[in-house]
Coordinates of C-alpha atoms and ligand atoms in Angstrom, one line a residue:
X3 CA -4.1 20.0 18.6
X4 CA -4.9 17.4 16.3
X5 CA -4.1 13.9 16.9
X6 CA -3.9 10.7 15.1
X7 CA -4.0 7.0 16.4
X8 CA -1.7 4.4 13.4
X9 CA -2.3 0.9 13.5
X10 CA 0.8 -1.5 12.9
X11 CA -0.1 -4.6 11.7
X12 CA 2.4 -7.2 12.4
X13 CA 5.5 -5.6 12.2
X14 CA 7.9 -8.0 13.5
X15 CA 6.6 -10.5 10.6
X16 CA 5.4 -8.3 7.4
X17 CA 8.4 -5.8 7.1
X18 CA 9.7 -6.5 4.0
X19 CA 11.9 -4.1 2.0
X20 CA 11.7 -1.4 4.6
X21 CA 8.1 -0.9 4.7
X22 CA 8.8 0.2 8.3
X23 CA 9.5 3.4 6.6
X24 CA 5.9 4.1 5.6
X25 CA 5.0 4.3 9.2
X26 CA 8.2 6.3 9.9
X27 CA 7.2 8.9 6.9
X28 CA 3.4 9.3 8.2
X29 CA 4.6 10.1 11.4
X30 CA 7.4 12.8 10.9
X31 CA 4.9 14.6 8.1
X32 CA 2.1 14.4 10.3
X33 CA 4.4 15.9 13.7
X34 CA 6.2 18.4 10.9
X35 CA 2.7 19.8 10.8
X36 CA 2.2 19.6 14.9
X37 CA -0.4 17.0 14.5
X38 CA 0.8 14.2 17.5
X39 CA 0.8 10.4 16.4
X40 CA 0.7 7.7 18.5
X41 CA 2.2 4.4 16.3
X42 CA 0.6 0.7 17.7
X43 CA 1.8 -2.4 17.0
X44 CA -0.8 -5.2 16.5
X45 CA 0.6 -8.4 16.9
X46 CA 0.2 -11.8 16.7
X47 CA -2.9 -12.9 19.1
X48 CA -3.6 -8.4 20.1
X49 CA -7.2 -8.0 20.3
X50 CA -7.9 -5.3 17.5
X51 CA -10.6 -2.6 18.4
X52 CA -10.7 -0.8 15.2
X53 CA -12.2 2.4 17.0
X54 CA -9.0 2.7 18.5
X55 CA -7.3 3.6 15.3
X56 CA -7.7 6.8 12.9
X57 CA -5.3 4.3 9.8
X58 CA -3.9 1.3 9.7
X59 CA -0.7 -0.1 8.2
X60 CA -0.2 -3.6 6.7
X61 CA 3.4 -4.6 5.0
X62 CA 5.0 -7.0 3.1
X63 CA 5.6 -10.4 3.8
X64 CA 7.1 -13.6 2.2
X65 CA 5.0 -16.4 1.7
X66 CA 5.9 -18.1 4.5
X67 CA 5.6 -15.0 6.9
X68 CA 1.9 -14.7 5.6
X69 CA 1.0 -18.4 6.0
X70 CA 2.3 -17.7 10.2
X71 CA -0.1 -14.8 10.3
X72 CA -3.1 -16.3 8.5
X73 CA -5.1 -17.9 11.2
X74 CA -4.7 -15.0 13.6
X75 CA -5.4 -11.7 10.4
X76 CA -8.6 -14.2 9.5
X77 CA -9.9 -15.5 12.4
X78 CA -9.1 -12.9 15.4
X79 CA -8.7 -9.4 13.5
X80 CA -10.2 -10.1 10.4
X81 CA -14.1 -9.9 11.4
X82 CA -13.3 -5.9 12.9
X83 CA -10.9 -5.2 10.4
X84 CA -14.0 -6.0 7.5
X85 CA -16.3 -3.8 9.3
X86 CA -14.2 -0.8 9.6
X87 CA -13.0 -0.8 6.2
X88 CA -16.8 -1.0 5.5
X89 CA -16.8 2.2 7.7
X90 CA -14.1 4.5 5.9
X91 CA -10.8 3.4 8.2
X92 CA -8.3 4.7 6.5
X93 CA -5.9 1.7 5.1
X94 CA -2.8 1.0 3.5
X95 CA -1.6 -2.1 2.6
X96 CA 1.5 -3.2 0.8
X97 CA 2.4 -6.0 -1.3
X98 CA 1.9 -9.3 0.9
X99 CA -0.6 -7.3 3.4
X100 CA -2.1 -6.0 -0.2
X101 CA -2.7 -9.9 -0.8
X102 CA -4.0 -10.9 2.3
X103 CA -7.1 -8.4 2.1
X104 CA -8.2 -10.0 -1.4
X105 CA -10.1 -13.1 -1.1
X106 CA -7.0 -15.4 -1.6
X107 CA -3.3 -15.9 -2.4
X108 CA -2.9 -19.2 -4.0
X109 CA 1.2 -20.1 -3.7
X110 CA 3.4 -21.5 -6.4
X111 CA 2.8 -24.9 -5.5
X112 CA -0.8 -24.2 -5.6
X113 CA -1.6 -24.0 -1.6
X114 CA -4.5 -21.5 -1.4
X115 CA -3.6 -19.1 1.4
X116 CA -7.9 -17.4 2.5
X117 CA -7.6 -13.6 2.1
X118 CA -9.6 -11.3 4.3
X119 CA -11.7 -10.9 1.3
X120 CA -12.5 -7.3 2.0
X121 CA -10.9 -6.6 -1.1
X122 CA -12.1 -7.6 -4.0
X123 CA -9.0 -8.9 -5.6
X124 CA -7.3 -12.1 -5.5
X125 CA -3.7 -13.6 -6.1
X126 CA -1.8 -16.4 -8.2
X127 CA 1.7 -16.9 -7.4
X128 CA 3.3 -16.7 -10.9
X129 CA 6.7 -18.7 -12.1
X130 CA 8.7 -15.4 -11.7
X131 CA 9.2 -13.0 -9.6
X132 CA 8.4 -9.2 -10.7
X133 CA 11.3 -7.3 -9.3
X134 CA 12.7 -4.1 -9.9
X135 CA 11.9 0.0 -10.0
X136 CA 8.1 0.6 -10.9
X137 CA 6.4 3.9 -12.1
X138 CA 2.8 4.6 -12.3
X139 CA 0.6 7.1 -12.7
X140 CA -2.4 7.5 -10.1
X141 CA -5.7 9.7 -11.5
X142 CA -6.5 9.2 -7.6
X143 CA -3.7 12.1 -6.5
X144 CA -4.2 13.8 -9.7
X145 CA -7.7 14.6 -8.2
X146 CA -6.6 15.5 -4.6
X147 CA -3.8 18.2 -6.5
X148 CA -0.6 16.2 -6.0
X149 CA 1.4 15.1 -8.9
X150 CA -0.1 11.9 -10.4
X151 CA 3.5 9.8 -10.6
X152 CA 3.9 7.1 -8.1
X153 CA 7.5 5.8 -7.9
X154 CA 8.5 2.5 -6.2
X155 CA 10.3 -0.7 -6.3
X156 CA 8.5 -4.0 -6.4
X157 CA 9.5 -7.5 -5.6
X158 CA 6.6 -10.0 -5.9
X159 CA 5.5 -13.3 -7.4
X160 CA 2.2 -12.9 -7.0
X161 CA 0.1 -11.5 -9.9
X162 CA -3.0 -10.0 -8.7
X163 CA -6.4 -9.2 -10.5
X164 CA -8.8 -7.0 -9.9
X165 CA -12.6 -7.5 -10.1
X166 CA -15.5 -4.4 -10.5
X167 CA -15.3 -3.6 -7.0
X168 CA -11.8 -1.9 -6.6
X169 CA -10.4 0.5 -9.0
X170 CA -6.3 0.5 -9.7
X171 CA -4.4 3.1 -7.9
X172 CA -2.3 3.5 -11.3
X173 CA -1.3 2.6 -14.6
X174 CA 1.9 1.6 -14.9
X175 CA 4.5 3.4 -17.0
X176 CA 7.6 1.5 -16.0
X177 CA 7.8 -2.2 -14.2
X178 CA 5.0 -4.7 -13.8
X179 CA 2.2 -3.9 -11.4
X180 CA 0.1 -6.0 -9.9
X181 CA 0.0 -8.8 -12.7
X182 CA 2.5 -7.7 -15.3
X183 CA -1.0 -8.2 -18.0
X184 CA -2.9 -5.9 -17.4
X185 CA -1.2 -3.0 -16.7
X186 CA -2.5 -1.7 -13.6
X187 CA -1.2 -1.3 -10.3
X188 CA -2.5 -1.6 -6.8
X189 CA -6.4 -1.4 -6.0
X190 CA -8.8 1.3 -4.0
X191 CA -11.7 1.0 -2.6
X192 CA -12.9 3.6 -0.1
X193 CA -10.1 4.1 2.2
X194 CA -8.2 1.4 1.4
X195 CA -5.0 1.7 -1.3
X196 CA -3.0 -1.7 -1.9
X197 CA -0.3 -1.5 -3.8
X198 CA 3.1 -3.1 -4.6
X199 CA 5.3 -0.7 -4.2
X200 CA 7.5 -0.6 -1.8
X201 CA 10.7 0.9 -1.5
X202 CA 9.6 2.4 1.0
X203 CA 6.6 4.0 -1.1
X204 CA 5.7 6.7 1.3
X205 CA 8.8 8.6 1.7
X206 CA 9.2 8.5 -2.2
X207 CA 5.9 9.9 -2.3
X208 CA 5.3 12.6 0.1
X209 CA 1.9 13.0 -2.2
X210 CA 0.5 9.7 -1.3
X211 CA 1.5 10.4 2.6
X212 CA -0.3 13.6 3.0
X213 CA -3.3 11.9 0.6
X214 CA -3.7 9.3 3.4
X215 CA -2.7 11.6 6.1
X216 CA -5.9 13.8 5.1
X217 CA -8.3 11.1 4.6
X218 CA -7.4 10.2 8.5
X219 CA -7.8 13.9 9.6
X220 CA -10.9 14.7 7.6
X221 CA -12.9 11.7 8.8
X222 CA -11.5 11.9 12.9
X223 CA -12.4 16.2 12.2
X224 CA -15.0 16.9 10.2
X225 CA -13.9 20.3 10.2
X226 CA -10.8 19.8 8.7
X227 CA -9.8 21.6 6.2
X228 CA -6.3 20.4 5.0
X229 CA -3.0 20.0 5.6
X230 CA -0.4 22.9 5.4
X231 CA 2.4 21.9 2.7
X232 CA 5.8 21.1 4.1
X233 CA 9.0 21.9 1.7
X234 CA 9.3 18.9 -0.4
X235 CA 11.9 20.4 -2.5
X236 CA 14.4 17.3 -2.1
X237 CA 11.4 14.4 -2.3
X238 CA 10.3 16.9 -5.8
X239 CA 14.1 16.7 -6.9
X240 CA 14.9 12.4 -6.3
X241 CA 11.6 12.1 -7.6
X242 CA 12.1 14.1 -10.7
X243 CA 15.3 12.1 -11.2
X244 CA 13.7 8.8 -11.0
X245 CA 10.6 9.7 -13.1
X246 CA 12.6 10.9 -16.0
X247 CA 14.9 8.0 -15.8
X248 CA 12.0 5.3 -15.6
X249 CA 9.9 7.4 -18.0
X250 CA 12.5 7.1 -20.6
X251 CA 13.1 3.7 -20.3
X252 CA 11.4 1.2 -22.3
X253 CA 10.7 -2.4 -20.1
X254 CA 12.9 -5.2 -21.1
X255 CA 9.9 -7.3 -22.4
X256 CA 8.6 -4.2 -24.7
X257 CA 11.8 -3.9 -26.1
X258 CA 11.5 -7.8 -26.8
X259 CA 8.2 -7.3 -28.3
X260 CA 8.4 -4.3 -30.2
Ligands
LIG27 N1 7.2 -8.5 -1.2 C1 6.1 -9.2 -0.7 O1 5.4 -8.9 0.2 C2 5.9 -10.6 -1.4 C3 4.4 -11.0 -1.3 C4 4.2 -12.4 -1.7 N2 4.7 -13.3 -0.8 C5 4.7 -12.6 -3.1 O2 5.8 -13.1 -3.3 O3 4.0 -12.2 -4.1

């Protein structure tokens, strides 16, 4: 019986926008397929061994929840957390906990919140806040056979950039992204995806669950060889539904422009 070990970063503090129901999601697909799942919480002042841990789980945060955690992600996890990302731990990190791997998040009134820096991206809080249903569309699941369309909702005033050592997860089709510019969304690099999208973005996304879900297996069990498809007939249909709809509709600021 396989068996997988998820790490919860902080999930009394970066919970926004039901990002509780990404760990929810990976558990119920990964026991739908008999594989057991043990879900830890790592807290404020836990000692994190990473080799305890087959993924890990960072959510969103407001400013001021991220300023609490700071000291204790940099100084106490931050070190271990570095090194296993170095070493393939499978990650995923959403919107604020997307931020605080990045070097730093520098806040509207220009207080530079120190990332983890194990991503090479960093933040700038912008004047508004990008809100609302986002679409993108991910070349990363496109290669592992799932459909390519990411769907989400985003809620952020952070614009983040990426430098050469992260790739997006997506361009976006519909919303803002990670900086509203540039049109990308989220980053990867190794086993890491950050992204904005929450909503919660697994469940939406059964793709992106069973994408991380493998990555965990494969590298626990080398021998691996896949997970067996579950019936995402409803996911496929709401999906569907929201794709068309978001596809089809041009942003307010291209209308605006063009
Ligand atoms: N939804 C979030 O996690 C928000 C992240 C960050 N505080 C921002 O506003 O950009």
């Amino acid at each position: 019986m396989y068996e997988l070990t998820i790490g919860h970063f902080y999930p009394d503090l970066l919970n926004t926008y039901g990002d509780m129901g990404n760990i929810i999601a990976l558990k119920r697909r990964s026991e739908w397929r008999g594989i057991k799942v043990t879900v830890k919480p790592i807290g404020l002042g836990d000692e994190f061994k990473s080799e305890e841990y087959d993924l890990v789980f960072l959510g969103g945060g407001q400013d001021f929840e991220q300023e609490i955690i700071q000291e204790d992600f940099l100084e106490n996890k931050g070190k271990e957390l570095r090194k296993a990302i170095e070493n393939n731990l499978v990650v995923l990190a959403v919107c604020g906990g997307y931020q605080l791997l990045g070097k730093f998040y520098r806040t509207a009134n220009g207080k530079e919140i120190a990332g983890l820096g194990a991503l090479d991206v960093w933040t700038i809080a912008g004047r508004k806040r990008m809100v609302g249903n986002i679409l993108i569309e991910s070349e990363l699941l496109e290669k592992v056979g799932y459909d390519g369309k990411i769907v989400g909702f985003e809620n952020h005033s952070g614009k983040t950039y990426l430098g050469p050592e992260v790739k997006p997860l997506g361009r976006v089709i519909y919303g803002y992204g990670n900086n509203g510019e540039d049109n990308f969304e989220g980053a990867v690099y190794k086993n890491v995806i950050g992204t904005y999208l929450h909503g919660s973005v697994l469940p939406k996304n059964p793709g992106l669950a069973d994408y991380l879900l493998t990555l965990a297996l494969k590298k626990k069990y080398p021998g691996f060889l896949g997970l067996q498809k579950l019936n995402d007939d409803y996911e496929t249909m709401v999906r569907r539904k929201l794709i068309s709809r978001l596809s089809g509709k041009r942003h307010w600021l291209l209308k605006r422009f063009f």
